[in-house]
Short mmCIF file of C-alpha atoms and ligand atoms in Angstrom, two decimals:
data_model
loop_
_atom_site.label_atom_id
_atom_site.label_comp_id
_atom_site.label_asym_id
_atom_site.label_seq_id
_atom_site.Cartn_x
_atom_site.Cartn_y
_atom_site.Cartn_z
CA MET A 1 8.72 -75.53 -1.10
CA ARG A 2 6.27 -73.26 -2.93
CA ASP A 3 5.78 -71.48 0.38
CA LEU A 4 9.48 -70.83 0.67
CA LEU A 5 9.64 -69.37 -2.82
CA THR A 6 6.61 -67.21 -2.05
CA LEU A 7 8.32 -65.91 1.09
CA ILE A 8 11.56 -65.25 -0.81
CA LYS A 9 9.62 -63.22 -3.37
CA GLN A 10 7.60 -61.38 -0.74
CA ARG A 11 10.65 -60.28 1.27
CA GLN A 12 11.20 -56.66 0.47
CA SER A 13 12.78 -53.41 1.60
CA SER A 14 10.43 -51.35 3.76
CA ARG A 15 11.62 -47.79 3.12
CA CYS A 16 9.27 -45.92 5.40
CA ALA A 17 9.06 -44.91 9.04
CA PHE A 18 8.30 -47.68 11.50
CA ASP A 19 6.08 -47.07 14.52
CA PRO A 20 8.60 -46.21 17.26
CA ASP A 21 6.05 -47.09 19.95
CA ARG A 22 5.22 -50.53 18.63
CA PRO A 23 8.06 -52.81 19.73
CA VAL A 24 9.20 -55.90 17.89
CA PRO A 25 7.89 -58.78 20.06
CA LYS A 26 10.61 -60.48 22.12
CA LYS A 27 9.86 -63.89 20.58
CA ALA A 28 10.04 -62.47 17.06
CA LEU A 29 13.42 -60.90 17.79
CA GLU A 30 14.64 -64.20 19.23
CA ASP A 31 13.53 -66.02 16.07
CA ILE A 32 15.32 -63.47 13.88
CA LEU A 33 18.53 -63.82 15.91
CA GLU A 34 18.28 -67.59 15.90
CA ALA A 35 17.91 -67.49 12.11
CA ALA A 36 21.17 -65.49 12.04
CA CYS A 37 22.95 -68.04 14.22
CA TRP A 38 21.89 -70.88 11.91
CA ALA A 39 23.12 -69.20 8.73
CA PRO A 40 25.76 -71.03 6.76
CA THR A 41 29.23 -69.45 7.12
CA ALA A 42 32.44 -70.50 5.40
CA HIS A 43 34.22 -73.16 7.50
CA ASN A 44 31.44 -72.60 10.08
CA MET A 45 33.53 -69.67 11.32
CA GLN A 46 30.41 -67.73 12.46
CA ASN A 47 32.45 -64.61 11.83
CA PHE A 48 29.97 -62.14 13.22
CA GLU A 49 28.56 -60.46 16.30
CA ILE A 50 25.19 -58.77 16.51
CA VAL A 51 24.29 -55.63 18.43
CA VAL A 52 20.58 -55.05 19.02
CA VAL A 53 19.52 -51.53 19.99
CA ASP A 54 16.06 -50.74 21.35
CA ASP A 55 17.00 -47.95 23.76
CA LYS A 56 15.17 -44.83 22.51
CA LYS A 57 17.98 -42.45 23.44
CA LEU A 58 20.56 -44.55 21.62
CA LEU A 59 18.29 -44.89 18.59
CA GLU A 60 17.93 -41.12 18.47
CA LYS A 61 21.71 -40.65 18.68
CA ILE A 62 22.13 -43.09 15.81
CA ARG A 63 19.52 -41.25 13.73
CA GLU A 64 21.51 -38.06 14.24
CA ILE A 65 24.71 -39.51 12.77
CA HIS A 66 25.71 -37.54 9.73
CA PHE A 67 26.69 -39.57 6.71
CA PRO A 68 28.46 -37.72 3.94
CA VAL A 69 27.70 -38.91 0.42
CA SER A 70 30.73 -39.68 -1.73
CA GLU A 71 31.16 -38.49 -5.29
CA THR A 72 31.77 -42.11 -6.31
CA PHE A 73 28.41 -43.11 -4.83
CA ILE A 74 26.59 -40.33 -6.67
CA GLN A 75 28.20 -41.20 -9.98
CA GLU A 76 27.77 -44.95 -9.70
CA ASN A 77 24.26 -44.58 -8.30
CA TYR A 78 23.27 -42.37 -11.23
CA LEU A 79 24.21 -45.10 -13.70
CA GLN A 80 21.80 -47.53 -11.99
CA LEU A 81 18.78 -45.22 -11.84
CA SER A 82 15.55 -45.47 -13.78
CA PHE A 83 13.58 -42.25 -14.19
CA SER A 84 10.21 -43.92 -14.73
CA GLU A 85 8.53 -47.19 -13.82
CA GLU A 86 8.49 -48.12 -17.52
CA GLU A 87 12.27 -47.71 -17.69
CA LEU A 88 12.73 -49.84 -14.56
CA LYS A 89 10.44 -52.55 -15.95
CA ARG A 90 12.50 -52.59 -19.14
CA LYS A 91 15.91 -52.59 -17.44
CA LYS A 92 14.93 -55.03 -14.67
CA THR A 93 17.87 -53.94 -12.51
CA GLY A 94 18.61 -50.89 -10.36
CA VAL A 95 16.20 -48.60 -8.57
CA LEU A 96 13.87 -45.67 -9.20
CA SER A 97 15.30 -42.14 -9.08
CA THR A 98 12.48 -41.03 -6.75
CA MET A 99 14.33 -42.76 -3.91
CA PHE A 100 16.98 -40.04 -3.92
CA PRO A 101 17.22 -36.26 -3.49
CA LYS A 102 17.37 -34.07 -6.56
CA SER A 103 21.03 -33.10 -6.23
CA TRP A 104 22.03 -36.74 -6.53
CA LEU A 105 20.35 -37.07 -9.90
CA HIS A 106 22.88 -35.02 -11.85
CA PRO A 107 26.37 -36.43 -11.53
CA GLY A 108 27.80 -33.12 -12.74
CA LEU A 109 26.00 -31.11 -10.08
CA ILE A 110 27.43 -32.57 -6.95
CA ALA A 111 27.05 -30.23 -4.02
CA GLU A 112 30.17 -28.87 -2.38
CA HIS A 113 32.05 -31.49 -0.35
CA SER A 114 29.64 -34.05 -1.81
CA SER A 115 27.15 -33.34 0.94
CA LEU A 116 23.50 -32.56 0.42
CA ASN A 117 22.74 -28.97 -0.48
CA GLU A 118 19.94 -26.89 0.98
CA THR A 119 17.42 -27.83 -1.74
CA ASP A 120 17.59 -31.30 -0.25
CA GLN A 121 16.58 -30.17 3.21
CA PRO A 122 13.07 -31.69 2.85
CA PHE A 123 14.76 -34.95 1.84
CA LEU A 124 17.00 -34.79 4.90
CA GLU A 125 14.01 -34.23 7.15
CA ARG A 126 12.12 -37.04 5.45
CA HIS A 127 15.14 -39.25 5.82
CA HIS A 128 15.46 -38.51 9.53
CA GLN A 129 11.75 -39.26 9.88
CA LEU A 130 12.14 -42.40 7.82
CA LEU A 131 14.77 -43.78 10.14
CA SER A 132 12.27 -43.87 12.99
CA CYS A 133 11.90 -47.36 14.43
CA PRO A 134 11.67 -49.27 17.72
CA LEU A 135 14.75 -51.36 17.03
CA MET A 136 17.94 -51.46 15.01
CA VAL A 137 20.30 -54.35 14.45
CA PHE A 138 23.99 -54.06 13.65
CA LEU A 139 25.69 -57.03 12.06
CA LEU A 140 29.40 -56.84 12.83
CA TYR A 141 32.18 -58.53 10.90
CA ASP A 142 34.89 -60.24 12.94
CA PRO A 143 38.00 -60.58 10.74
CA LYS A 144 39.71 -62.63 13.48
CA ARG A 145 37.35 -65.46 12.54
CA ARG A 146 38.44 -65.37 8.91
CA ALA A 147 37.67 -68.23 6.52
CA PRO A 148 40.86 -70.29 6.11
CA GLY A 149 42.74 -69.71 2.86
CA SER A 150 40.24 -67.19 1.47
CA ASP A 151 41.80 -64.23 -0.37
CA GLY A 152 40.68 -61.02 1.30
CA ASP A 153 38.33 -63.21 3.36
CA PHE A 154 35.97 -63.15 0.41
CA LEU A 155 34.23 -66.27 1.71
CA GLY A 156 33.84 -64.64 5.12
CA VAL A 157 32.17 -61.61 3.56
CA MET A 158 29.84 -63.84 1.52
CA SER A 159 28.93 -65.58 4.77
CA LEU A 160 27.72 -62.28 6.23
CA GLY A 161 25.31 -62.02 3.29
CA CYS A 162 23.87 -65.39 4.29
CA VAL A 163 23.41 -64.14 7.87
CA LEU A 164 21.66 -61.01 6.62
CA GLU A 165 19.34 -62.94 4.31
CA ASN A 166 18.39 -65.43 7.03
CA MET A 167 17.35 -62.57 9.32
CA TRP A 168 15.54 -60.76 6.51
CA LEU A 169 13.53 -63.86 5.54
CA MET A 170 12.66 -64.60 9.15
CA ALA A 171 11.45 -61.02 9.63
CA ALA A 172 9.43 -61.25 6.40
CA SER A 173 7.80 -64.47 7.59
CA LEU A 174 6.75 -62.62 10.77
CA ALA A 175 5.44 -59.60 8.77
CA ILE A 176 8.02 -57.33 10.39
CA GLY A 177 9.33 -54.43 8.29
CA PHE A 178 13.03 -54.54 7.45
CA HIS A 179 15.16 -51.75 6.02
CA VAL A 180 18.90 -51.95 5.37
CA VAL A 181 20.75 -48.70 6.10
CA SER A 182 24.14 -49.22 4.51
CA ALA A 183 25.01 -45.50 4.67
CA LEU A 184 26.04 -46.14 8.28
CA SER A 185 28.80 -48.43 7.05
CA GLY A 186 30.82 -45.52 5.63
CA SER A 187 34.04 -44.87 7.56
CA SER A 188 33.01 -41.71 9.43
CA PRO A 189 29.46 -42.82 10.39
CA GLU A 190 30.84 -46.20 11.39
CA ALA A 191 33.40 -44.59 13.71
CA GLU A 192 30.62 -42.56 15.33
CA LEU A 193 28.40 -45.60 15.66
CA LYS A 194 31.22 -47.63 17.23
CA ARG A 195 31.77 -44.84 19.73
CA ILE A 196 28.06 -44.68 20.65
CA LEU A 197 27.71 -48.44 21.01
CA HIS A 198 31.15 -49.19 22.50
CA ILE A 199 32.00 -51.60 19.70
CA PRO A 200 35.56 -52.97 19.95
CA ASN A 201 38.02 -51.70 17.38
CA HIS A 202 38.76 -54.98 15.64
CA LEU A 203 35.11 -55.44 14.63
CA SER A 204 33.62 -53.57 11.69
CA LEU A 205 30.05 -52.83 10.73
CA ALA A 206 28.95 -55.23 8.00
CA ILE A 207 25.41 -53.91 7.74
CA ALA A 208 22.83 -52.05 9.80
CA PHE A 209 19.09 -52.46 9.49
CA ARG A 210 15.88 -51.20 11.06
CA LEU A 211 13.08 -53.47 12.18
CA GLY A 212 9.51 -52.60 13.03
CA TYR A 213 5.97 -52.10 11.85
CA PRO A 214 5.66 -49.74 8.89
CA LEU A 215 3.55 -46.61 9.34
CA ALA A 216 2.85 -46.34 5.61
CA SER A 217 2.45 -48.58 2.62
CA THR A 218 5.72 -50.26 1.68
CA SER A 219 4.65 -51.59 -1.70
CA TYR A 220 6.59 -50.38 -4.70
CA LEU A 221 7.60 -51.63 -8.12
CA ARG A 222 10.07 -54.50 -7.66
CA VAL A 223 11.82 -56.01 -10.65
CA ARG A 224 14.23 -58.84 -11.33
CA ARG A 225 16.07 -60.16 -14.36
CA ASP A 226 14.50 -63.26 -15.93
CA ILE A 227 15.92 -66.68 -15.03
CA ASP A 228 17.02 -67.21 -18.65
CA ASN A 229 18.88 -63.92 -18.61
CA VAL A 230 20.82 -64.91 -15.51
CA THR A 231 21.55 -68.60 -16.04
CA HIS A 232 23.92 -70.28 -18.47
CA HIS A 233 23.58 -74.02 -19.05
CA ASN A 234 26.64 -76.17 -19.61
CA GLY A 235 28.90 -73.18 -20.14
CA PHE A 236 28.62 -69.40 -20.31
C1 FMN B 301 24.16 -55.36 1.16
C2 FMN B 301 22.91 -54.55 0.91
C3 FMN B 301 22.91 -53.18 1.15
C4 FMN B 301 21.74 -52.43 0.97
N1 FMN B 301 21.72 -51.11 1.30
C5 FMN B 301 20.54 -50.43 1.26
C6 FMN B 301 20.43 -49.11 1.74
O1 FMN B 301 21.40 -48.51 2.23
N2 FMN B 301 19.24 -48.47 1.66
C7 FMN B 301 18.14 -49.10 1.15
O2 FMN B 301 17.07 -48.49 1.13
N3 FMN B 301 18.20 -50.36 0.70
C8 FMN B 301 19.37 -51.05 0.75
N4 FMN B 301 19.43 -52.34 0.33
C9 FMN B 301 18.22 -52.97 -0.22
C10 FMN B 301 18.32 -53.09 -1.72
O3 FMN B 301 18.31 -51.83 -2.32
C11 FMN B 301 17.14 -53.94 -2.16
O4 FMN B 301 17.28 -55.22 -1.61
C12 FMN B 301 16.99 -54.04 -3.67
O5 FMN B 301 16.74 -52.77 -4.23
C13 FMN B 301 15.85 -54.96 -4.04
O6 FMN B 301 14.65 -54.52 -3.44
P1 FMN B 301 13.84 -55.46 -2.43
O7 FMN B 301 14.67 -55.64 -1.19
O8 FMN B 301 12.58 -54.72 -2.11
O9 FMN B 301 13.62 -56.76 -3.11
C14 FMN B 301 20.57 -53.08 0.50
C15 FMN B 301 20.59 -54.46 0.25
C16 FMN B 301 21.74 -55.19 0.47
C17 FMN B 301 21.71 -56.69 0.23
#
């Protein structure tokens, strides 16, 4: 049990380029996909499909997809940022501002059409570089397999989180880097992605992630709220 908790705590986001020429071993990929299949889903609906992409040309096309940044994202993101490690340690939630380009750090200074402005070009290049990997996985939501009686299929959506976490933990146990790229789930990037991968219309992209072996250190300050701050015994 200790080992499981250790693995849960070690699982992390690897936000760096992965070696595009070092493939994820076939057996490792099978284990990750099997972990997905054995995830708990509401009513055992298994409301998902998975697309695995390791074709270099397709991966490059996916890396080229443009994802516009919404004003809502910039404003809500700003509220969750810490501008120093000390601030993050104190707050224990959110992320460091260094993860984002400068123009996203001032909610009043949103570039025209909410896209990145030219001062963020190095970020864009870094980002394109960062998305390098030998393999991407797309977890698709199938609303036809909805959880019975669940408003807005809330239970179905929760189930997809379980699928994601199972795959993430399996990858962590195999020392394979894992990076969620939720920007691809926006409506215009998703449409482009569906076109590239011939994904049927009724399915939507729940989450995309990259897998591979990191080319740089992936360690960074990770924080969590304390158990006592999160839990409420015998009432709120
Ligand atoms: C549904 C979901 C979407 C996420 N989207 C992104 C993303 O687009 N980019 C990213 O770098 N991390 C993304 N993450 C990772 C979280 O930012 C990360 O899990 C959190 O900051 C805690 O860090 P850790 O994974 O290293 O523990 C996402 C995680 C989840 C569960």
